[in-house]
PDB file of C-alpha atoms in Angstrom:
ATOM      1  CA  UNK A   1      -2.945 -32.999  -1.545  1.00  0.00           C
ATOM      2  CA  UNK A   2      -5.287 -29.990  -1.961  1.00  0.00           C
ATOM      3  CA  UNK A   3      -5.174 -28.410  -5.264  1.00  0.00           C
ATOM      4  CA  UNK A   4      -7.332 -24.958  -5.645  1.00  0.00           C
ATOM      5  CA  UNK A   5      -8.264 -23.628  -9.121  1.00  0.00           C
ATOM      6  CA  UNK A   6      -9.684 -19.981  -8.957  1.00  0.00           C
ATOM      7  CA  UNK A   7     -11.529 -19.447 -12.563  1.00  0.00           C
ATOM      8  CA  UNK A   8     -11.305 -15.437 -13.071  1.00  0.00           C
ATOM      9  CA  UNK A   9     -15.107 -14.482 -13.765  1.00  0.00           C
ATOM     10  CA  UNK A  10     -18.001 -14.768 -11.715  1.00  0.00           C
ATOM     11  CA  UNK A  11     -19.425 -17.122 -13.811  1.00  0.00           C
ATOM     12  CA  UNK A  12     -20.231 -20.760 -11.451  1.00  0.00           C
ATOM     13  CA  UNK A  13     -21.033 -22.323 -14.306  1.00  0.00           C
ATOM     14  CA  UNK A  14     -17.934 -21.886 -15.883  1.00  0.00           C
ATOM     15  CA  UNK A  15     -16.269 -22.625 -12.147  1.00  0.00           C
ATOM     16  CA  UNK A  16     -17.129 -25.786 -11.890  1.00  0.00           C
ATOM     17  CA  UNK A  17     -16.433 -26.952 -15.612  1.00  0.00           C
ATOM     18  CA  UNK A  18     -13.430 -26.098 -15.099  1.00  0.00           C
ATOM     19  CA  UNK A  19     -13.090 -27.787 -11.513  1.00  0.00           C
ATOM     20  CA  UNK A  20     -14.681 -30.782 -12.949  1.00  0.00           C
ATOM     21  CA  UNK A  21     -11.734 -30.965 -15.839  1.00  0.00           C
ATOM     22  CA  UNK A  22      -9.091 -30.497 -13.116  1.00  0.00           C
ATOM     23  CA  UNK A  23     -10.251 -32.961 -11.117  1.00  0.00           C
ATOM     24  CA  UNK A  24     -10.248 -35.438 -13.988  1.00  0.00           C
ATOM     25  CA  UNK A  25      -6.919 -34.557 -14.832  1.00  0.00           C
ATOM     26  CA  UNK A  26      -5.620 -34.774 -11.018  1.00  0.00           C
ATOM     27  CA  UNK A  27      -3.848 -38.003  -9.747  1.00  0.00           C
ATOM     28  CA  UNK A  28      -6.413 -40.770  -7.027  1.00  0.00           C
ATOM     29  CA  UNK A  29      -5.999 -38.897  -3.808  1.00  0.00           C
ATOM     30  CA  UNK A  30      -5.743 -35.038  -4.877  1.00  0.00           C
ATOM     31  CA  UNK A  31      -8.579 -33.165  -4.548  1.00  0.00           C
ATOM     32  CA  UNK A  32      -9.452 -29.934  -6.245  1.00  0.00           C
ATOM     33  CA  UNK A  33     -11.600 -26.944  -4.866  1.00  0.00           C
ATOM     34  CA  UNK A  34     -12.600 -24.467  -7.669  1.00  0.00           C
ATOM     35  CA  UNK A  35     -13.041 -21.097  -6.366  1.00  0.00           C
ATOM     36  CA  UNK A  36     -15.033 -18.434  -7.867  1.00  0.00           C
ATOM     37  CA  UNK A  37     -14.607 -14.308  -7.197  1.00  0.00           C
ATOM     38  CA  UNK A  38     -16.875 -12.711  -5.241  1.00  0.00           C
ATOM     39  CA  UNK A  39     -16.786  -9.630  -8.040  1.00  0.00           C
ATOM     40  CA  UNK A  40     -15.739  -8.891 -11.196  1.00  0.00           C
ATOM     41  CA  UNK A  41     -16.782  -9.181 -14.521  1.00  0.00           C
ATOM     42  CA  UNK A  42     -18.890 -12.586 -15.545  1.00  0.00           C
ATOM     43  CA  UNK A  43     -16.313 -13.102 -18.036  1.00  0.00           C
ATOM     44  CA  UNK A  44     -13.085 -11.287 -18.624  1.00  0.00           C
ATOM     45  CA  UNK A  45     -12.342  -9.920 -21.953  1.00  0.00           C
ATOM     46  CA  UNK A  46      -9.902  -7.154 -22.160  1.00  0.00           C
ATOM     47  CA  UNK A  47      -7.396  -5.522 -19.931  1.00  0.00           C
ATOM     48  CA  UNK A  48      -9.747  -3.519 -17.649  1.00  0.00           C
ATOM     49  CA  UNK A  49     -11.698  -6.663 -16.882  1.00  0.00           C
ATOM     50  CA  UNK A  50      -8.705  -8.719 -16.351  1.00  0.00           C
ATOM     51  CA  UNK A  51      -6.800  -6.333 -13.687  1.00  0.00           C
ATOM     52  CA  UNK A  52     -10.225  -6.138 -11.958  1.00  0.00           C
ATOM     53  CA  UNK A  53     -10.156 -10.324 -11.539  1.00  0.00           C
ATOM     54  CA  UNK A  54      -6.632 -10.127 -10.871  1.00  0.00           C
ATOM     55  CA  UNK A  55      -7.564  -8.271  -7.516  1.00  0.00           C
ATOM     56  CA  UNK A  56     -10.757 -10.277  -7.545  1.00  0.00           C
ATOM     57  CA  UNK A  57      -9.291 -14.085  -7.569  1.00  0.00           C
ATOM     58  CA  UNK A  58      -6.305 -13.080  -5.108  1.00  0.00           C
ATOM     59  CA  UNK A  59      -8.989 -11.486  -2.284  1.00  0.00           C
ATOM     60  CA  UNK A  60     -11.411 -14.758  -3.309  1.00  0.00           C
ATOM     61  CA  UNK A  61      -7.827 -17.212  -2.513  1.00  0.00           C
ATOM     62  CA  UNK A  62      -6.172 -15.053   0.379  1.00  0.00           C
ATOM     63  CA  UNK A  63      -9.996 -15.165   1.976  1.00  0.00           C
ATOM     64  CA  UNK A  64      -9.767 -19.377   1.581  1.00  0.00           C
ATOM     65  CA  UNK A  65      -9.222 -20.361   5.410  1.00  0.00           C
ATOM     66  CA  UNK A  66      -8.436 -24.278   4.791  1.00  0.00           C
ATOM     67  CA  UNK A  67      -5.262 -25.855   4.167  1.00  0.00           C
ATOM     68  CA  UNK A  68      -3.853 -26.033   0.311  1.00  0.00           C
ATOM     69  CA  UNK A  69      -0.871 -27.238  -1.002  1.00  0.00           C
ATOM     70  CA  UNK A  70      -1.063 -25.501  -4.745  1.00  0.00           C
ATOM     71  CA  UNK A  71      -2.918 -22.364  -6.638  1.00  0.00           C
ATOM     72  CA  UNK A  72      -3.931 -22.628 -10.068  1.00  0.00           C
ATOM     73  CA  UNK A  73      -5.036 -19.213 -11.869  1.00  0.00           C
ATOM     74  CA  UNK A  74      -7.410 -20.500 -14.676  1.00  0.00           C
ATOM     75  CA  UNK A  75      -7.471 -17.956 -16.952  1.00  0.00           C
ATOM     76  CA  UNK A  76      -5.688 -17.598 -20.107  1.00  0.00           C
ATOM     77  CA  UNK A  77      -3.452 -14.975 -20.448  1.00  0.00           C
ATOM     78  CA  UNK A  78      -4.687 -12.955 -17.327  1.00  0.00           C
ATOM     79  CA  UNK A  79      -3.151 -10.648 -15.034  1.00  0.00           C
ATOM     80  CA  UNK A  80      -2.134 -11.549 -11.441  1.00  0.00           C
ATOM     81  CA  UNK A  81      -0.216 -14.466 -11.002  1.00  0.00           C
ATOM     82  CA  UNK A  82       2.951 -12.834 -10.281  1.00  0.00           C
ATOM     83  CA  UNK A  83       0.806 -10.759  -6.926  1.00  0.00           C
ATOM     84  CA  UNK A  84      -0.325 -14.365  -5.892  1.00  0.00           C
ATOM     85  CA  UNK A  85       2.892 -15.547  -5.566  1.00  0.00           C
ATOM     86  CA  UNK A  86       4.440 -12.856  -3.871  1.00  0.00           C
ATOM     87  CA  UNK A  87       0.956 -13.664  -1.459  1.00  0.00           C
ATOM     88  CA  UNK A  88       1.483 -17.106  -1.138  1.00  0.00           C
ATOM     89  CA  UNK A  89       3.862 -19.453   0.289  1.00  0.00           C
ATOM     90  CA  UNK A  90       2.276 -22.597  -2.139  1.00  0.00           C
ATOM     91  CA  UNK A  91       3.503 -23.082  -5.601  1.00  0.00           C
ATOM     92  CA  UNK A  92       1.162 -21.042  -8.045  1.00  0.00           C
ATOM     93  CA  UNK A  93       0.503 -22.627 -11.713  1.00  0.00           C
ATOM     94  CA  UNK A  94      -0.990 -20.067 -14.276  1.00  0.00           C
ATOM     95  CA  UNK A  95      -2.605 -22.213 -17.189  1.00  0.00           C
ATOM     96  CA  UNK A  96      -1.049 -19.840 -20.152  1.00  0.00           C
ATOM     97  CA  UNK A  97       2.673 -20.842 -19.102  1.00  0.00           C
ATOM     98  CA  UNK A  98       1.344 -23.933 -18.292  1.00  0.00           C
ATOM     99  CA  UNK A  99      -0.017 -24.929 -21.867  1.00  0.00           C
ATOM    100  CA  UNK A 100       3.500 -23.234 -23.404  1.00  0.00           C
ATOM    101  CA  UNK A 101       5.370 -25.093 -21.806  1.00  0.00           C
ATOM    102  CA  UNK A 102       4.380 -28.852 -21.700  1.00  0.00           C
ATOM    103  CA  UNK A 103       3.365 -27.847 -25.555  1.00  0.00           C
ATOM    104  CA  UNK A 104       7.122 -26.757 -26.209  1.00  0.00           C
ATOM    105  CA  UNK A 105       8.417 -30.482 -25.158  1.00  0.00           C
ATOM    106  CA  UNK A 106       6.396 -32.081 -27.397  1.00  0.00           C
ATOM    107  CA  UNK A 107       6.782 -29.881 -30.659  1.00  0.00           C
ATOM    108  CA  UNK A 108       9.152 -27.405 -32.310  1.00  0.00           C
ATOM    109  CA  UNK A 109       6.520 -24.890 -32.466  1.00  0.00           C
ATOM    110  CA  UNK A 110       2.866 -24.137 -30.699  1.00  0.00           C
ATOM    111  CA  UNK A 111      -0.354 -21.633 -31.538  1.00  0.00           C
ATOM    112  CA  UNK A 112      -3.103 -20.694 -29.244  1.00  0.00           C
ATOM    113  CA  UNK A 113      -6.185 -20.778 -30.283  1.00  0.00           C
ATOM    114  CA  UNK A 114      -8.603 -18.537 -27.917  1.00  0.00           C
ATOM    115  CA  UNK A 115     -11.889 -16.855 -27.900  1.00  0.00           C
ATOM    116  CA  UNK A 116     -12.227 -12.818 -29.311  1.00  0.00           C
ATOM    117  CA  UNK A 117      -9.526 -11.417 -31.276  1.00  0.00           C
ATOM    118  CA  UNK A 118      -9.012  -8.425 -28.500  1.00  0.00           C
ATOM    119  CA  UNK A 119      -7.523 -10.719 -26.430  1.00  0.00           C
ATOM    120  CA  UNK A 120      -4.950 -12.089 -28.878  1.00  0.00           C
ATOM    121  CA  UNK A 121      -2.724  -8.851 -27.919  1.00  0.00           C
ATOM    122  CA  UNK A 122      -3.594 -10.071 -24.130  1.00  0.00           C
ATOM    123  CA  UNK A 123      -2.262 -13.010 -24.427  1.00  0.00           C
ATOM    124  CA  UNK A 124       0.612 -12.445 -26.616  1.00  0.00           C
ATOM    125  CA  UNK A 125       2.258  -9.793 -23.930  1.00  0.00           C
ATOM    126  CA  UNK A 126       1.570 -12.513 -21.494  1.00  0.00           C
ATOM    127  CA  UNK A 127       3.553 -15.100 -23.391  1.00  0.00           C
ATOM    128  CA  UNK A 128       6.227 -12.653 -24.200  1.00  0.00           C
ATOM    129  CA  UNK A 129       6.431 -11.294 -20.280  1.00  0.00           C
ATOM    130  CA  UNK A 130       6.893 -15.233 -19.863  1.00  0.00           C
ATOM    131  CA  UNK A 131       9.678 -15.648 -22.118  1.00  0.00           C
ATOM    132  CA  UNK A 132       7.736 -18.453 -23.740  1.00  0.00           C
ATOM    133  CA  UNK A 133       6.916 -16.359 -27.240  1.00  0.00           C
ATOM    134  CA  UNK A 134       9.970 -17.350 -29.059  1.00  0.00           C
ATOM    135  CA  UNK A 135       8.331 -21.258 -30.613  1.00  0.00           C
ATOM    136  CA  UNK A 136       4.656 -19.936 -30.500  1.00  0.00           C
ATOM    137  CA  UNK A 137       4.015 -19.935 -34.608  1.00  0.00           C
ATOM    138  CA  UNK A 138       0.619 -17.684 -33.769  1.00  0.00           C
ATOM    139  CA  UNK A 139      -2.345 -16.763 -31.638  1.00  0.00           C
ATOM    140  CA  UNK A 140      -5.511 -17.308 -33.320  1.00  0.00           C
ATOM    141  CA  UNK A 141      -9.077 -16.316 -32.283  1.00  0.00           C
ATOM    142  CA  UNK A 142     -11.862 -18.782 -32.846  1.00  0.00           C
ATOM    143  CA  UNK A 143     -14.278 -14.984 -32.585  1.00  0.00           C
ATOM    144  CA  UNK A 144     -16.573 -16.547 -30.145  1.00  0.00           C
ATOM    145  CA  UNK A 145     -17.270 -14.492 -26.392  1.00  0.00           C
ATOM    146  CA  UNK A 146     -16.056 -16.466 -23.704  1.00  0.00           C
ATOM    147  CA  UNK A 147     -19.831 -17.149 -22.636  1.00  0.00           C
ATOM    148  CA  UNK A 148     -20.654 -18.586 -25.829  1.00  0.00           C
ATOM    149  CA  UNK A 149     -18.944 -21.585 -25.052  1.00  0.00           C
ATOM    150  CA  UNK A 150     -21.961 -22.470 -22.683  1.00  0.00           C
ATOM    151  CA  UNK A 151     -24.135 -21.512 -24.428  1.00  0.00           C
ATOM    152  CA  UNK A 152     -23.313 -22.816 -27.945  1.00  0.00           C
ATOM    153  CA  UNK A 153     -20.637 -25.691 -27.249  1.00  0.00           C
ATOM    154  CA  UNK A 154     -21.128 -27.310 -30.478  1.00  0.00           C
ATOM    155  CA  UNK A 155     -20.847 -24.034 -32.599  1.00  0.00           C
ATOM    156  CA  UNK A 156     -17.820 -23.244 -30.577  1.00  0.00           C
ATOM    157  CA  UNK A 157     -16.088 -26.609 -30.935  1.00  0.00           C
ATOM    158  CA  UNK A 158     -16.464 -25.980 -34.373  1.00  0.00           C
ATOM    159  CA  UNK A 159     -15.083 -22.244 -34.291  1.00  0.00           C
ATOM    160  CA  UNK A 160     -12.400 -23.694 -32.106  1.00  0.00           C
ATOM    161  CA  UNK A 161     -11.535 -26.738 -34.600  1.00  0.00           C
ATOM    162  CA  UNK A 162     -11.462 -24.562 -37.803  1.00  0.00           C
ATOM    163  CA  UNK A 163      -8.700 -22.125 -36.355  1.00  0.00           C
ATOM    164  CA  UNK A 164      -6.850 -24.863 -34.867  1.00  0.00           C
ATOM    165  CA  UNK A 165      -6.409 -26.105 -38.574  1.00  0.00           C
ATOM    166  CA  UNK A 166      -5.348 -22.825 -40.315  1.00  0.00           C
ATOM    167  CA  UNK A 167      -2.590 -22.947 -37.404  1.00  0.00           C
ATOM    168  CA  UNK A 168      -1.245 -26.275 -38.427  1.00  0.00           C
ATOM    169  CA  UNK A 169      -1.765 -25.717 -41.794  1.00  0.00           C
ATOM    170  CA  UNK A 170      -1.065 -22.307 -42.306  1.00  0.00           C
ATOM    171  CA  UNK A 171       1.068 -21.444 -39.594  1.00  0.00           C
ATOM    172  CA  UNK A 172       2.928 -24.288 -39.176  1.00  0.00           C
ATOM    173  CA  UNK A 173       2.502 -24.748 -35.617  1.00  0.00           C
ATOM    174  CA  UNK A 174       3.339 -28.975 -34.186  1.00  0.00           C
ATOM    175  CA  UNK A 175       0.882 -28.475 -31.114  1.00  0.00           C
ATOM    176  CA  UNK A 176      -2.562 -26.477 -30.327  1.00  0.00           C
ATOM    177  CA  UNK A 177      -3.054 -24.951 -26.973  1.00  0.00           C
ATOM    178  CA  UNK A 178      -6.877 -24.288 -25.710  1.00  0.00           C
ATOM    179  CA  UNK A 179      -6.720 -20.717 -25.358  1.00  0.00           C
ATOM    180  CA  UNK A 180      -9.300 -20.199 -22.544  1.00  0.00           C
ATOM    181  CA  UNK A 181     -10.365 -21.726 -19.896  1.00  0.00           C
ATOM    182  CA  UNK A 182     -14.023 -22.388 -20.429  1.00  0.00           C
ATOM    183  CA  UNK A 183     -12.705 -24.671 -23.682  1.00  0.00           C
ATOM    184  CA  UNK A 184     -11.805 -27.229 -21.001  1.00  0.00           C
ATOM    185  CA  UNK A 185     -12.338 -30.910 -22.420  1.00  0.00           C
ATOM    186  CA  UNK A 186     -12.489 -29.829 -26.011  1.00  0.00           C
ATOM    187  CA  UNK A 187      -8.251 -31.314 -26.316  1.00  0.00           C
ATOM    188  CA  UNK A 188      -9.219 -34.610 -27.789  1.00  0.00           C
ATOM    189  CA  UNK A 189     -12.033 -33.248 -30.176  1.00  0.00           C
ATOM    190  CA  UNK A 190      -9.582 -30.694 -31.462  1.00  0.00           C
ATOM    191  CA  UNK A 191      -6.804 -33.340 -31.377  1.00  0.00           C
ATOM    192  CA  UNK A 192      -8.368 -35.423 -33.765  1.00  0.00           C
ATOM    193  CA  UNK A 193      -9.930 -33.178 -35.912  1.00  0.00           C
ATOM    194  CA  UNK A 194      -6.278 -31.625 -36.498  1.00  0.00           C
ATOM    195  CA  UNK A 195      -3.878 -34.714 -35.856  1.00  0.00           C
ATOM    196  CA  UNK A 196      -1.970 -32.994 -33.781  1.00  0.00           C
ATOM    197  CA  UNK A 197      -1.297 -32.810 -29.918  1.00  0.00           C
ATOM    198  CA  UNK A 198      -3.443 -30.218 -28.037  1.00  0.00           C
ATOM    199  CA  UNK A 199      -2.522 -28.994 -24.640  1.00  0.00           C
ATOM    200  CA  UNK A 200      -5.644 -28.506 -22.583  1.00  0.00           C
ATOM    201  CA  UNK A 201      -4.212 -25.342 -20.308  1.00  0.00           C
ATOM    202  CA  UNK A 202      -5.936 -26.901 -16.980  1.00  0.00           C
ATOM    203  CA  UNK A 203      -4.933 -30.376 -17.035  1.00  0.00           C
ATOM    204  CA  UNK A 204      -1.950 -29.380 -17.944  1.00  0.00           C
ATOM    205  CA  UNK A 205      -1.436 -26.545 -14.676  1.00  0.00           C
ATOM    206  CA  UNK A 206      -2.866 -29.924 -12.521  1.00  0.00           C
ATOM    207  CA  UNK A 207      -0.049 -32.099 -13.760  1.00  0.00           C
ATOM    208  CA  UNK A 208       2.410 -29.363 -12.799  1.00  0.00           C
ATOM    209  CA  UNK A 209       0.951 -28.356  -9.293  1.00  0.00           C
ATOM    210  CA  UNK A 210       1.252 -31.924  -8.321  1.00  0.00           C
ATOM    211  CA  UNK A 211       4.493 -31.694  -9.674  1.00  0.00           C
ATOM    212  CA  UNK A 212       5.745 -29.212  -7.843  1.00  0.00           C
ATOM    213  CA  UNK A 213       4.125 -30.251  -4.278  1.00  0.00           C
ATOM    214  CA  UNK A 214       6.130 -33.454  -4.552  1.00  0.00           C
ATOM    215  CA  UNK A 215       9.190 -32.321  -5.614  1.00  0.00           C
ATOM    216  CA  UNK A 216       8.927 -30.068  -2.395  1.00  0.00           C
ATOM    217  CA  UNK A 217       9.513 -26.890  -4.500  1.00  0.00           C
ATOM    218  CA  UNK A 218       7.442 -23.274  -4.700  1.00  0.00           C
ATOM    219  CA  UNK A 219       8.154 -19.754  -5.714  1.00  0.00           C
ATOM    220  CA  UNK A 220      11.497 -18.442  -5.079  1.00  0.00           C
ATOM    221  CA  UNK A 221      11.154 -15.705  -2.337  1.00  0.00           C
ATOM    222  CA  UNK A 222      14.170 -13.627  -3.605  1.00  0.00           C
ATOM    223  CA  UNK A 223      13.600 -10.193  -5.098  1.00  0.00           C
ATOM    224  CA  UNK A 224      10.662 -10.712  -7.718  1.00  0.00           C
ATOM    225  CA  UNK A 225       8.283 -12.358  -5.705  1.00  0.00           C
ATOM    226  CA  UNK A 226       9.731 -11.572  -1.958  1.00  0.00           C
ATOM    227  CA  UNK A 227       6.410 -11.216   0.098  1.00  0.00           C
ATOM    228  CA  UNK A 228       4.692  -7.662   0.350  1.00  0.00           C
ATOM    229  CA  UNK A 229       6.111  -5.289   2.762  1.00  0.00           C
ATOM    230  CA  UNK A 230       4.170  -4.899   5.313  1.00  0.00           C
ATOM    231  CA  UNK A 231       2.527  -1.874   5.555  1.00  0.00           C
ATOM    232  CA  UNK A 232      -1.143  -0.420   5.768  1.00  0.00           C
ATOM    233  CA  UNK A 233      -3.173  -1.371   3.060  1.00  0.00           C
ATOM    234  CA  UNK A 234      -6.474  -0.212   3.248  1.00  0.00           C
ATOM    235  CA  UNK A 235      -9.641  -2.084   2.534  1.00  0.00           C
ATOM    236  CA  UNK A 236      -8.265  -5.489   2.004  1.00  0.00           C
ATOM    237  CA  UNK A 237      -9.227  -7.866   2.064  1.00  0.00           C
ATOM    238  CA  UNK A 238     -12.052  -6.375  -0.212  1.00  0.00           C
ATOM    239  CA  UNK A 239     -14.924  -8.966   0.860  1.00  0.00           C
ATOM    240  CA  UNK A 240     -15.204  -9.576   4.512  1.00  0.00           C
TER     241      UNK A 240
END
């Protein structure tokens, strides 16, 4: 079983952190290909950055000319998933639904903690558009870019692990969900600093995909995500 994870920003780095967490997370026998865009923003912020790697990640995966049996989009509450499944024929596994939902069967309630507080609106249409809002207690943002968890892992763990406990304290929630990407391999840090479960949004879109590709199952091709029409569309793919 191929398994390929597209992060959303240009960033390799970031790529193949969060490659290296799927593949830890993936059963003996699947391998995982992380794909990075060939544009776009080196990290994606806001809505104008995240419709531009929407467009970026599904030219970077339609462009992919070896055989795959699942698509994970690895960024947290980003645009696009809904135009790669209407693309693709494999099951797709978008790691903000992905968190929600294996963090909804194992608590009453869930908070996300992510990176700048712009994106908490992001993420909470995203959840909402999902229909997965309902049991999330709150979003929470640790205030840190998206870079800086590179470049200052330890100040962001710490960021990370002092919003995670105002959400179980304050909020209530039973169950943390990593809020970006780039915090992959931070769950069992956060986990014990808080003494609750935390849902690491890429292993957790892993354990689905495989799910999914052995239960024989992928996107429903009725109405919402029935396959473009074809017609003209000019300039894509965007990258030769």
């Amino acid at each position: 079983m191929r398994i390929l994870i597209a992060n959303v920003n240009t960033t390799a780095s970031m790529t193949e952190t969060i490659r290296a967490q799927a593949a830890a997370s993936a059963s003996p026998g699947v391998e995982i290909v992380g794909l990075t865009p060939s544009f776009g923003p080196e990290s994606v912020e806001g809505n104008f950055e995240s419709y531009l790697a929407a467009v970026a990640v599904m030219d970077r995966i339609v462009r992919y000319d070896e055989p795959y049996d699942a698509v994970i989009q690895a960024g947290y509450g980003e645009h696009g998933r809904e135009g790669l499944q209407e693309l693709l024929d494999v099951p797709v596994v978008d790691i903000t639904e992905a968190a929600a939902q294996v963090a909804m069967l194992i608590g009453r309630t869930y908070s996300v903690v992510t990176t700048l507080d712009r994106a908490v609106p992001q993420i909470q249409d995203r959840l909402l558009l999902a229909g997965l809002s309902e049991r999330c207690a709150s979003v929470r943002a640790s205030g840190l870019p998206v870079l800086e968890l590179e470049a200052d892992p330890a100040r962001a763990a710490d960021a990370i692990v002092a919003e995670a406990r105002r959400a179980v304290d304050e909020d209530r929630a039973e169950v943390i969900c990593l809020g970006c990407g780039g915090m992959a391999g931070l769950d069992q840090k956060i986990s014990a600093a808080t003494g609750v479960p935390v849902v690491d949004g890429v292993a957790a879109a892993v354990t689905l995909a495989e799910g999914l590709v052995r239960l024989g199952l992928s996107t429903s091709k009725v109405r919402s995500y029935a396959p473009p029409r074809p017609k003209t569309v000019t300039g894509w793919p965007i990258v030769p």
